[in-house]
Amino acid sequence: MQSQSLSRNKPAGDTGSTSGAAPKVGFVSLGCPKALVDSEQILTQLRAEGYETAKSYDGADLVIVNTCGFIDAAVQESLDAIGEALAENGKVIVTGCLGAKKDASGDDIIMKVHPKVLAVTGPHALAEVMDSVHTHLPKPHEPFLDLIPAQGVKLTPKHYAYLKISEGCNHRCSFCIIPSMRGDLVSRPIADLMLEAENLFKSGVKELLVISQDTSAYGVDVKFRTGFWNGRPIKTHMTQLTEALGELAKSYGAWIRLHYVYPYPHVDQIIPMMGDGHILPYLDIPMQHAHPEVLKRMKRPASGEKNLDRIQAWRKMNPDLTIRSTFIAGFPGETEAEFEYLLDFLKEAQIDRLGCFAYSPVEGATANELANPVPEEVREERRGRVMLLQEEISRNRLKAKVGKTVRVLIDEINRTGGVGRTSADAPEIDGVVYVKPPFEPHKKLAVGQFVDVKITTSDAHDLWGEAQ
């Protein structure tokens, strides 16, 4: 979970609003990369209208909290963050997924727990958030639009950024309440996406991470209509968008990474695009399970058998392909035989990067009504067995990289060298490469730099190597 928070203490030089000074807004961002993009859009609009960003609660005239509401732990973290903001500042506007969530009696969860918040909106609600800000903290009379960079305000490091290509989802998975909070699929115009990507690359971004609720479904809602970019017709479709982004990334020497990809047949067309090093040989595919009966109860759009066939076909097309996925252990009704089927699938599929969650009932999800819930201790035990198996798989797959030279994007510099990521590693969720700097004294590692690294050591999660 991503989180950007305010400090409790006022930093040096941050004196809060004084007469004639621009009003200051504090911001706390919780949740997934899609929520992070919502936060960036709000911060960009605040800056465009002349508001300043506060670095502490007591340095802010008002605080905005962007919440997550997917699972119980995320709900509690969001409620705690709102409570802290109220205690430390007192003037709080809440937005995000939790803002759209009701409890069992139909009451607003946030207002029930924190009735003193100034306003509550759901996710992807830029206009509503700004209306609330204007009500409680009038905007400056002379906004300085020229102070806003073309790429907008970003919460990620300068060298990578997220590109959200659509909002909402058309699936109705029984364990998920996201459509009830974010609505059905709404694809962004392709020209807007290409312009945003170009501005990000111009600003120094070296890795663009494409995100949505269902990247493979991009354009379904507009029947894949044709848009235009620099006079060139491009269909509102995942394959055409990926191809166009790859060409743009190539001109800037940058990477494109694809997340939240459902394994629909047209994804086969993406694999050949991964050969030139700009569309990364990496697919984040949320499979959730492998057994057909469990997938049916989950209301997932694919079966385990087809997924395995497709993975094997993709790896024949591109042996360097990295596959990341998430799975749920202990879904209601899951038998020991169905769970063993999942383990067999994982042994055969050899997923490179894997996260597993013990099933957690989410209020409002239809899965709560399914028969034969799995006891919590069994859910946790099964999750542990998945992760133990995955540790062995990951250790062996990373060990095969020892002795090879790989391309690494440097994320940070430390006293011993640097820390970076290969094409197989998305920021914050996958492994890293610990890079020993080159022997030549005039060569130094830098954040945002691509470096060729010879891998010398590995474990179950990370790699170590020497810059060449």
Short mmCIF file of C-alpha atoms in Angstrom, two decimals:
data_model
loop_
_atom_site.label_atom_id
_atom_site.label_comp_id
_atom_site.label_asym_id
_atom_site.label_seq_id
_atom_site.Cartn_x
_atom_site.Cartn_y
_atom_site.Cartn_z
CA MET A 1 0.00 0.00 0.00
CA GLN A 2 1.33 3.40 -0.95
CA SER A 3 1.21 6.15 1.66
CA GLN A 4 2.26 9.77 1.69
CA SER A 5 1.77 11.42 5.08
CA LEU A 6 2.23 14.72 6.81
CA SER A 7 4.54 15.21 9.77
CA ARG A 8 3.15 16.27 13.14
CA ASN A 9 5.81 18.91 13.77
CA LYS A 10 6.14 22.13 11.88
CA PRO A 11 9.37 22.07 9.82
CA ALA A 12 11.74 24.99 9.78
CA GLY A 13 10.51 27.74 7.51
CA ASP A 14 6.90 26.45 7.44
CA THR A 15 4.93 29.04 9.32
CA GLY A 16 1.47 28.31 8.00
CA SER A 17 -0.77 30.89 6.37
CA THR A 18 -0.31 34.50 7.29
CA SER A 19 -2.06 37.57 5.99
CA GLY A 20 -1.43 37.83 2.24
CA ALA A 21 0.21 34.41 2.02
CA ALA A 22 -1.12 31.67 -0.23
CA PRO A 23 -3.37 29.21 1.64
CA LYS A 24 -1.74 25.88 2.43
CA VAL A 25 -3.27 22.43 2.02
CA GLY A 26 -1.89 19.30 3.64
CA PHE A 27 -2.32 15.99 1.85
CA VAL A 28 -2.34 12.36 2.98
CA SER A 29 -2.54 9.76 0.20
CA LEU A 30 -3.35 6.10 0.93
CA GLY A 31 -4.10 3.11 -1.27
CA CYS A 32 -3.06 1.68 -4.62
CA PRO A 33 -1.34 3.39 -7.57
CA LYS A 34 -4.76 4.25 -9.04
CA ALA A 35 -5.56 6.25 -5.89
CA LEU A 36 -2.09 7.80 -6.08
CA VAL A 37 -2.93 9.13 -9.55
CA ASP A 38 -6.15 10.65 -8.15
CA SER A 39 -4.02 12.37 -5.48
CA GLU A 40 -1.64 13.72 -8.12
CA GLN A 41 -4.55 15.17 -10.10
CA ILE A 42 -5.93 16.92 -7.00
CA LEU A 43 -2.49 18.30 -6.07
CA THR A 44 -1.97 19.51 -9.63
CA GLN A 45 -5.29 21.39 -9.56
CA LEU A 46 -4.49 22.88 -6.14
CA ARG A 47 -1.17 24.16 -7.46
CA ALA A 48 -2.85 25.47 -10.62
CA GLU A 49 -5.20 27.55 -8.49
CA GLY A 50 -2.41 29.02 -6.39
CA TYR A 51 -2.67 26.89 -3.25
CA GLU A 52 0.56 25.78 -1.60
CA THR A 53 1.30 22.35 -0.14
CA ALA A 54 2.00 22.09 3.58
CA LYS A 55 4.55 19.65 4.97
CA SER A 56 2.98 19.34 8.41
CA TYR A 57 -0.44 19.32 10.01
CA ASP A 58 0.05 22.55 11.92
CA GLY A 59 1.48 24.21 8.83
CA ALA A 60 -1.74 23.54 6.91
CA ASP A 61 -4.94 25.57 6.76
CA LEU A 62 -6.80 22.41 5.74
CA VAL A 63 -5.97 18.72 5.20
CA ILE A 64 -7.19 16.35 2.47
CA VAL A 65 -7.08 12.60 3.14
CA ASN A 66 -7.37 10.27 0.11
CA THR A 67 -8.57 6.94 1.49
CA CYS A 68 -8.60 3.25 0.58
CA GLY A 69 -11.56 1.03 1.40
CA PHE A 70 -10.90 -2.32 -0.24
CA ILE A 71 -10.16 -4.64 2.69
CA ASP A 72 -10.68 -4.30 6.44
CA ALA A 73 -7.04 -3.42 7.16
CA ALA A 74 -7.13 -0.63 4.56
CA VAL A 75 -10.41 0.71 5.99
CA GLN A 76 -8.91 0.86 9.47
CA GLU A 77 -5.73 2.54 8.22
CA SER A 78 -7.83 5.17 6.45
CA LEU A 79 -10.03 5.80 9.50
CA ASP A 80 -6.91 6.11 11.67
CA ALA A 81 -5.38 8.60 9.21
CA ILE A 82 -8.56 10.70 9.25
CA GLY A 83 -8.59 10.63 13.04
CA GLU A 84 -4.97 11.74 13.22
CA ALA A 85 -5.59 14.58 10.77
CA LEU A 86 -8.61 15.75 12.81
CA ALA A 87 -6.62 15.60 16.05
CA GLU A 88 -3.58 17.39 14.62
CA ASN A 89 -5.30 19.95 12.40
CA GLY A 90 -9.09 19.90 12.80
CA LYS A 91 -10.12 20.88 9.25
CA VAL A 92 -10.28 17.71 7.13
CA ILE A 93 -11.77 16.85 3.74
CA VAL A 94 -11.96 13.15 2.86
CA THR A 95 -11.97 11.60 -0.61
CA GLY A 96 -11.24 8.18 -2.13
CA CYS A 97 -12.73 4.69 -2.12
CA LEU A 98 -13.75 4.66 1.55
CA GLY A 99 -15.82 7.77 0.90
CA ALA A 100 -18.10 5.71 -1.34
CA LYS A 101 -18.50 2.87 1.14
CA LYS A 102 -21.50 2.31 3.41
CA ASP A 103 -21.84 0.04 6.43
CA ALA A 104 -24.39 -2.79 6.78
CA SER A 105 -27.12 -0.33 7.79
CA GLY A 106 -26.46 1.93 4.79
CA ASP A 107 -24.77 4.70 6.76
CA ASP A 108 -21.66 6.54 5.58
CA ILE A 109 -18.72 4.83 7.34
CA ILE A 110 -16.56 7.94 7.57
CA MET A 111 -19.24 10.29 8.91
CA LYS A 112 -20.31 7.68 11.43
CA VAL A 113 -16.81 7.37 12.87
CA HIS A 114 -15.61 10.94 12.26
CA PRO A 115 -18.65 13.28 12.14
CA LYS A 116 -16.41 16.38 12.32
CA VAL A 117 -14.92 16.01 8.82
CA LEU A 118 -15.84 18.92 6.56
CA ALA A 119 -16.80 16.89 3.48
CA VAL A 120 -16.66 13.35 2.07
CA THR A 121 -16.43 12.34 -1.59
CA GLY A 122 -15.79 9.07 -3.40
CA PRO A 123 -12.84 8.22 -5.66
CA HIS A 124 -11.91 10.03 -8.87
CA ALA A 125 -13.82 13.14 -7.70
CA LEU A 126 -11.55 16.05 -8.57
CA ALA A 127 -14.37 18.58 -9.11
CA GLU A 128 -16.17 17.68 -5.88
CA VAL A 129 -12.95 17.85 -3.84
CA MET A 130 -12.08 21.26 -5.27
CA ASP A 131 -15.61 22.53 -4.56
CA SER A 132 -15.16 21.51 -0.92
CA VAL A 133 -11.74 23.17 -0.76
CA HIS A 134 -13.19 26.39 -2.20
CA THR A 135 -15.98 26.32 0.41
CA HIS A 136 -13.67 25.95 3.41
CA LEU A 137 -10.49 27.60 2.10
CA PRO A 138 -11.18 30.22 -0.59
CA LYS A 139 -8.69 30.12 -3.43
CA PRO A 140 -6.18 32.93 -4.04
CA HIS A 141 -7.26 35.74 -6.34
CA GLU A 142 -4.35 35.32 -8.77
CA PRO A 143 -3.44 31.70 -9.48
CA PHE A 144 -0.03 31.28 -11.12
CA LEU A 145 -0.80 28.76 -13.84
CA ASP A 146 2.67 29.11 -15.30
CA LEU A 147 4.13 27.53 -12.14
CA ILE A 148 2.56 24.17 -12.98
CA PRO A 149 4.77 21.82 -14.99
CA ALA A 150 3.14 20.17 -18.02
CA GLN A 151 3.33 16.74 -16.37
CA GLY A 152 1.47 17.99 -13.28
CA VAL A 153 2.35 17.42 -9.62
CA LYS A 154 3.67 13.90 -8.94
CA LEU A 155 4.02 11.91 -5.71
CA THR A 156 6.44 9.38 -7.21
CA PRO A 157 10.19 9.93 -7.64
CA LYS A 158 11.10 11.97 -10.71
CA HIS A 159 12.29 9.00 -12.77
CA TYR A 160 9.09 6.91 -12.76
CA ALA A 161 5.37 7.63 -12.87
CA TYR A 162 1.98 5.95 -13.21
CA LEU A 163 -0.29 6.41 -16.24
CA LYS A 164 -3.92 5.57 -15.40
CA ILE A 165 -5.64 4.70 -18.67
CA SER A 166 -9.16 4.09 -17.38
CA GLU A 167 -11.38 4.29 -14.34
CA GLY A 168 -13.76 1.66 -12.98
CA CYS A 169 -14.35 -1.97 -13.93
CA ASN A 170 -17.02 -4.01 -15.75
CA HIS A 171 -16.33 -7.23 -13.81
CA ARG A 172 -18.37 -8.21 -10.78
CA CYS A 173 -15.97 -10.49 -8.92
CA SER A 174 -17.69 -11.81 -5.82
CA PHE A 175 -14.88 -10.81 -3.44
CA CYS A 176 -14.52 -7.24 -4.75
CA ILE A 177 -16.48 -4.04 -4.12
CA ILE A 178 -14.39 -1.73 -6.31
CA PRO A 179 -17.08 -1.34 -9.03
CA SER A 180 -19.52 -0.16 -6.35
CA MET A 181 -17.01 2.54 -5.38
CA ARG A 182 -15.42 3.44 -8.73
CA GLY A 183 -18.21 2.45 -11.15
CA ASP A 184 -18.06 0.77 -14.55
CA LEU A 185 -15.15 1.04 -16.98
CA VAL A 186 -14.52 4.51 -18.40
CA SER A 187 -11.55 4.69 -20.79
CA ARG A 188 -9.57 7.89 -21.15
CA PRO A 189 -9.19 9.36 -24.67
CA ILE A 190 -6.07 8.05 -26.34
CA ALA A 191 -4.84 11.53 -27.28
CA ASP A 192 -4.96 12.59 -23.61
CA LEU A 193 -2.93 9.53 -22.60
CA MET A 194 -0.29 10.08 -25.26
CA LEU A 195 0.07 13.76 -24.36
CA GLU A 196 0.40 12.93 -20.67
CA ALA A 197 2.99 10.25 -21.45
CA GLU A 198 4.99 12.62 -23.63
CA ASN A 199 4.99 15.32 -20.94
CA LEU A 200 6.14 12.78 -18.36
CA PHE A 201 9.00 11.60 -20.57
CA LYS A 202 9.99 15.22 -21.26
CA SER A 203 10.12 15.83 -17.50
CA GLY A 204 12.67 13.04 -17.02
CA VAL A 205 10.52 9.98 -16.38
CA LYS A 206 12.39 6.82 -17.38
CA GLU A 207 9.71 4.27 -16.48
CA LEU A 208 5.99 4.65 -17.11
CA LEU A 209 3.73 2.16 -15.32
CA VAL A 210 0.39 1.66 -17.07
CA ILE A 211 -2.41 1.02 -14.57
CA SER A 212 -6.20 0.64 -14.40
CA GLN A 213 -8.67 -1.84 -12.92
CA ASP A 214 -8.54 -3.86 -16.15
CA THR A 215 -5.87 -2.75 -18.62
CA SER A 216 -6.84 -5.42 -21.16
CA ALA A 217 -10.38 -3.98 -21.41
CA TYR A 218 -9.20 -0.50 -22.38
CA GLY A 219 -11.58 0.91 -24.98
CA VAL A 220 -14.40 -1.62 -24.52
CA ASP A 221 -16.76 1.09 -23.25
CA VAL A 222 -16.24 3.27 -26.36
CA LYS A 223 -16.26 0.30 -28.78
CA PHE A 224 -12.55 0.81 -29.52
CA ARG A 225 -13.23 4.04 -31.41
CA THR A 226 -10.39 5.69 -33.30
CA GLY A 227 -8.62 8.66 -31.77
CA PHE A 228 -5.78 10.77 -33.11
CA TRP A 229 -2.31 11.59 -31.86
CA ASN A 230 -0.09 13.99 -33.83
CA GLY A 231 -2.35 13.46 -36.83
CA ARG A 232 -2.05 9.67 -36.62
CA PRO A 233 -5.16 7.50 -36.12
CA ILE A 234 -4.90 5.15 -33.12
CA LYS A 235 -7.69 2.90 -31.89
CA THR A 236 -8.76 3.10 -28.26
CA HIS A 237 -7.51 -0.44 -27.67
CA MET A 238 -4.86 -1.99 -25.45
CA THR A 239 -2.68 -3.27 -28.30
CA GLN A 240 -2.64 0.00 -30.25
CA LEU A 241 -2.07 2.04 -27.09
CA THR A 242 0.82 -0.22 -26.04
CA GLU A 243 2.39 0.01 -29.49
CA ALA A 244 2.13 3.82 -29.52
CA LEU A 245 3.52 4.14 -25.99
CA GLY A 246 6.40 1.83 -26.90
CA GLU A 247 7.35 3.98 -29.89
CA LEU A 248 7.17 7.12 -27.74
CA ALA A 249 9.23 5.52 -24.95
CA LYS A 250 11.87 4.44 -27.45
CA SER A 251 12.45 8.05 -28.53
CA TYR A 252 13.18 8.95 -24.89
CA GLY A 253 15.10 5.79 -23.99
CA ALA A 254 12.43 4.85 -21.43
CA TRP A 255 10.51 1.80 -20.19
CA ILE A 256 6.79 0.94 -20.34
CA ARG A 257 5.50 -1.54 -17.73
CA LEU A 258 2.00 -3.07 -17.94
CA HIS A 259 -0.08 -3.75 -14.81
CA TYR A 260 -3.51 -5.28 -14.13
CA VAL A 261 -3.59 -7.24 -17.39
CA TYR A 262 -6.36 -9.83 -17.71
CA PRO A 263 -5.22 -12.77 -19.89
CA TYR A 264 -7.60 -12.15 -22.79
CA PRO A 265 -6.60 -13.56 -26.21
CA HIS A 266 -5.54 -10.16 -27.62
CA VAL A 267 -2.78 -9.95 -24.99
CA ASP A 268 -0.96 -12.45 -27.23
CA GLN A 269 -0.34 -9.52 -29.61
CA ILE A 270 1.53 -7.62 -26.89
CA ILE A 271 4.27 -10.22 -26.36
CA PRO A 272 6.08 -9.59 -29.70
CA MET A 273 6.28 -5.88 -28.78
CA MET A 274 8.50 -6.77 -25.82
CA GLY A 275 11.63 -7.45 -27.83
CA ASP A 276 13.29 -4.02 -28.04
CA GLY A 277 13.58 -3.24 -24.33
CA HIS A 278 10.99 -0.46 -24.16
CA ILE A 279 7.77 -2.42 -23.68
CA LEU A 280 9.11 -4.47 -20.78
CA PRO A 281 8.74 -8.28 -20.86
CA TYR A 282 6.59 -8.07 -17.72
CA LEU A 283 2.89 -8.75 -17.18
CA ASP A 284 1.03 -8.20 -13.94
CA ILE A 285 -1.92 -10.62 -14.17
CA PRO A 286 -4.32 -10.87 -11.19
CA MET A 287 -5.25 -14.57 -11.47
CA GLN A 288 -6.54 -15.01 -7.88
CA HIS A 289 -6.89 -18.81 -8.16
CA ALA A 290 -6.44 -21.77 -10.53
CA HIS A 291 -9.25 -24.22 -9.82
CA PRO A 292 -12.20 -23.73 -12.23
CA GLU A 293 -14.84 -24.17 -9.51
CA VAL A 294 -13.21 -21.61 -7.21
CA LEU A 295 -12.84 -19.19 -10.13
CA LYS A 296 -16.54 -19.72 -10.89
CA ARG A 297 -17.46 -18.82 -7.29
CA MET A 298 -15.17 -15.81 -7.57
CA LYS A 299 -16.92 -14.88 -10.86
CA ARG A 300 -13.53 -14.52 -12.53
CA PRO A 301 -13.40 -14.33 -16.34
CA ALA A 302 -10.85 -17.15 -16.97
CA SER A 303 -10.10 -20.74 -15.95
CA GLY A 304 -6.84 -22.06 -14.54
CA GLU A 305 -6.28 -24.42 -17.46
CA LYS A 306 -6.45 -21.65 -20.06
CA ASN A 307 -4.19 -19.45 -17.97
CA LEU A 308 -1.55 -22.16 -17.84
CA ASP A 309 -1.74 -22.74 -21.59
CA ARG A 310 -1.44 -19.03 -22.24
CA ILE A 311 1.53 -18.58 -19.89
CA GLN A 312 3.38 -21.42 -21.59
CA ALA A 313 2.64 -19.96 -25.04
CA TRP A 314 3.83 -16.52 -23.97
CA ARG A 315 7.09 -17.89 -22.62
CA LYS A 316 7.74 -19.67 -25.91
CA MET A 317 7.28 -16.31 -27.64
CA ASN A 318 9.50 -14.48 -25.13
CA PRO A 319 11.60 -16.60 -22.73
CA ASP A 320 12.54 -13.46 -20.77
CA LEU A 321 8.92 -12.73 -19.83
CA THR A 322 8.32 -12.04 -16.13
CA ILE A 323 4.86 -12.79 -14.77
CA ARG A 324 3.56 -11.29 -11.54
CA SER A 325 0.25 -12.35 -10.04
CA THR A 326 -1.84 -12.36 -6.88
CA PHE A 327 -3.81 -15.26 -5.40
CA ILE A 328 -6.36 -15.75 -2.63
CA ALA A 329 -6.11 -18.72 -0.26
CA GLY A 330 -9.09 -19.94 1.72
CA PHE A 331 -11.85 -18.47 -0.46
CA PRO A 332 -15.31 -19.56 0.78
CA GLY A 333 -15.96 -23.17 -0.14
CA GLU A 334 -12.33 -23.91 -1.04
CA THR A 335 -11.69 -27.59 -0.32
CA GLU A 336 -8.30 -29.09 0.43
CA ALA A 337 -8.39 -30.72 -3.02
CA GLU A 338 -9.06 -27.35 -4.69
CA PHE A 339 -6.22 -25.80 -2.75
CA GLU A 340 -3.86 -28.62 -3.75
CA TYR A 341 -4.92 -27.97 -7.36
CA LEU A 342 -3.72 -24.37 -6.89
CA LEU A 343 -0.37 -25.57 -5.55
CA ASP A 344 0.05 -27.90 -8.54
CA PHE A 345 -0.75 -25.02 -10.88
CA LEU A 346 1.89 -22.82 -9.24
CA LYS A 347 4.51 -25.57 -9.50
CA GLU A 348 3.83 -25.89 -13.22
CA ALA A 349 3.29 -22.20 -14.03
CA GLN A 350 6.46 -21.06 -12.19
CA ILE A 351 5.13 -17.55 -11.55
CA ASP A 352 8.10 -15.19 -11.12
CA ARG A 353 6.57 -12.72 -8.67
CA LEU A 354 3.64 -13.73 -6.51
CA GLY A 355 1.58 -12.28 -3.70
CA CYS A 356 -0.93 -14.37 -1.75
CA PHE A 357 -3.62 -13.15 0.63
CA ALA A 358 -5.68 -15.16 3.06
CA TYR A 359 -9.30 -14.47 2.14
CA SER A 360 -10.67 -11.53 4.10
CA PRO A 361 -14.44 -10.85 4.11
CA VAL A 362 -15.15 -7.40 2.71
CA GLU A 363 -18.38 -5.76 3.78
CA GLY A 364 -20.70 -5.52 0.80
CA ALA A 365 -19.03 -8.32 -1.21
CA THR A 366 -21.33 -11.10 -2.47
CA ALA A 367 -18.70 -13.71 -1.52
CA ASN A 368 -19.79 -13.25 2.09
CA GLU A 369 -23.03 -15.09 1.23
CA LEU A 370 -21.26 -18.20 -0.12
CA ALA A 371 -21.60 -21.47 1.76
CA ASN A 372 -18.84 -23.27 3.67
CA PRO A 373 -16.57 -20.40 4.74
CA VAL A 374 -13.03 -21.54 5.47
CA PRO A 375 -11.91 -21.04 9.11
CA GLU A 376 -9.45 -18.21 9.60
CA GLU A 377 -6.66 -20.46 10.88
CA VAL A 378 -6.99 -22.67 7.76
CA ARG A 379 -6.95 -19.61 5.49
CA GLU A 380 -3.72 -18.40 7.09
CA GLU A 381 -2.16 -21.88 7.01
CA ARG A 382 -2.90 -22.19 3.29
CA ARG A 383 -1.51 -18.74 2.58
CA GLY A 384 1.66 -19.78 4.36
CA ARG A 385 1.96 -22.92 2.23
CA VAL A 386 1.61 -20.89 -0.96
CA MET A 387 4.29 -18.44 0.11
CA LEU A 388 6.64 -21.24 1.18
CA LEU A 389 6.29 -22.84 -2.26
CA GLN A 390 6.72 -19.48 -3.96
CA GLU A 391 9.89 -18.76 -2.02
CA GLU A 392 11.43 -21.92 -3.46
CA ILE A 393 10.25 -21.07 -6.99
CA SER A 394 11.53 -17.49 -6.74
CA ARG A 395 14.87 -18.57 -5.30
CA ASN A 396 15.47 -20.95 -8.22
CA ARG A 397 14.36 -18.47 -10.89
CA LEU A 398 16.57 -15.70 -9.49
CA LYS A 399 19.52 -18.07 -9.13
CA ALA A 400 19.35 -18.66 -12.89
CA LYS A 401 20.21 -14.98 -13.39
CA VAL A 402 23.57 -15.21 -11.61
CA GLY A 403 26.38 -14.63 -14.10
CA LYS A 404 24.14 -12.74 -16.53
CA THR A 405 24.34 -9.02 -17.31
CA VAL A 406 21.02 -7.20 -16.97
CA ARG A 407 19.75 -3.66 -17.45
CA VAL A 408 19.00 -1.90 -14.14
CA LEU A 409 17.23 1.39 -13.42
CA ILE A 410 18.79 3.01 -10.33
CA ASP A 411 16.23 4.09 -7.70
CA GLU A 412 18.52 5.25 -4.88
CA ILE A 413 22.15 5.81 -3.98
CA ASN A 414 23.76 4.70 -0.73
CA ARG A 415 27.24 4.42 0.76
CA THR A 416 27.89 1.03 -0.78
CA GLY A 417 26.61 1.86 -4.25
CA GLY A 418 23.02 1.90 -5.40
CA VAL A 419 19.68 0.09 -5.36
CA GLY A 420 17.79 -0.46 -8.58
CA ARG A 421 15.37 -2.66 -10.48
CA THR A 422 15.46 -4.83 -13.58
CA SER A 423 12.67 -5.23 -16.13
CA ALA A 424 11.36 -7.98 -13.81
CA ASP A 425 10.84 -5.64 -10.86
CA ALA A 426 8.03 -3.12 -10.43
CA PRO A 427 8.65 -0.45 -7.77
CA GLU A 428 7.59 -1.21 -4.20
CA ILE A 429 6.04 -4.64 -4.91
CA ASP A 430 8.86 -6.71 -6.43
CA GLY A 431 12.52 -7.32 -5.65
CA VAL A 432 15.53 -5.03 -6.10
CA VAL A 433 19.13 -5.22 -7.28
CA TYR A 434 21.91 -4.06 -4.95
CA VAL A 435 24.49 -2.54 -7.27
CA LYS A 436 28.19 -2.21 -6.55
CA PRO A 437 29.50 0.85 -8.41
CA PRO A 438 32.08 0.59 -11.21
CA PHE A 439 35.76 0.51 -10.25
CA GLU A 440 36.58 3.59 -12.34
CA PRO A 441 36.62 6.58 -9.94
CA HIS A 442 35.15 8.95 -12.53
CA LYS A 443 32.05 6.75 -12.97
CA LYS A 444 29.30 7.27 -10.42
CA LEU A 445 25.79 5.88 -10.12
CA ALA A 446 22.87 8.31 -10.31
CA VAL A 447 19.15 8.02 -9.56
CA GLY A 448 17.20 7.55 -12.79
CA GLN A 449 20.22 6.15 -14.62
CA PHE A 450 20.19 2.90 -16.59
CA VAL A 451 23.18 0.69 -15.78
CA ASP A 452 24.30 -2.69 -17.09
CA VAL A 453 24.89 -4.91 -14.06
CA LYS A 454 26.53 -8.34 -13.89
CA ILE A 455 24.63 -10.42 -11.33
CA THR A 456 26.90 -12.11 -8.78
CA THR A 457 24.53 -13.28 -6.00
CA SER A 458 20.84 -13.93 -5.40
CA ASP A 459 18.38 -15.02 -2.73
CA ALA A 460 14.64 -15.71 -2.80
CA HIS A 461 13.74 -12.05 -3.38
CA ASP A 462 16.64 -9.87 -4.53
CA LEU A 463 19.81 -9.76 -6.64
CA TRP A 464 23.32 -8.40 -6.09
CA GLY A 465 25.67 -7.32 -8.86
CA GLU A 466 28.45 -5.11 -10.17
CA ALA A 467 27.95 -2.19 -12.54
CA GLN A 468 29.79 -2.68 -15.82
#
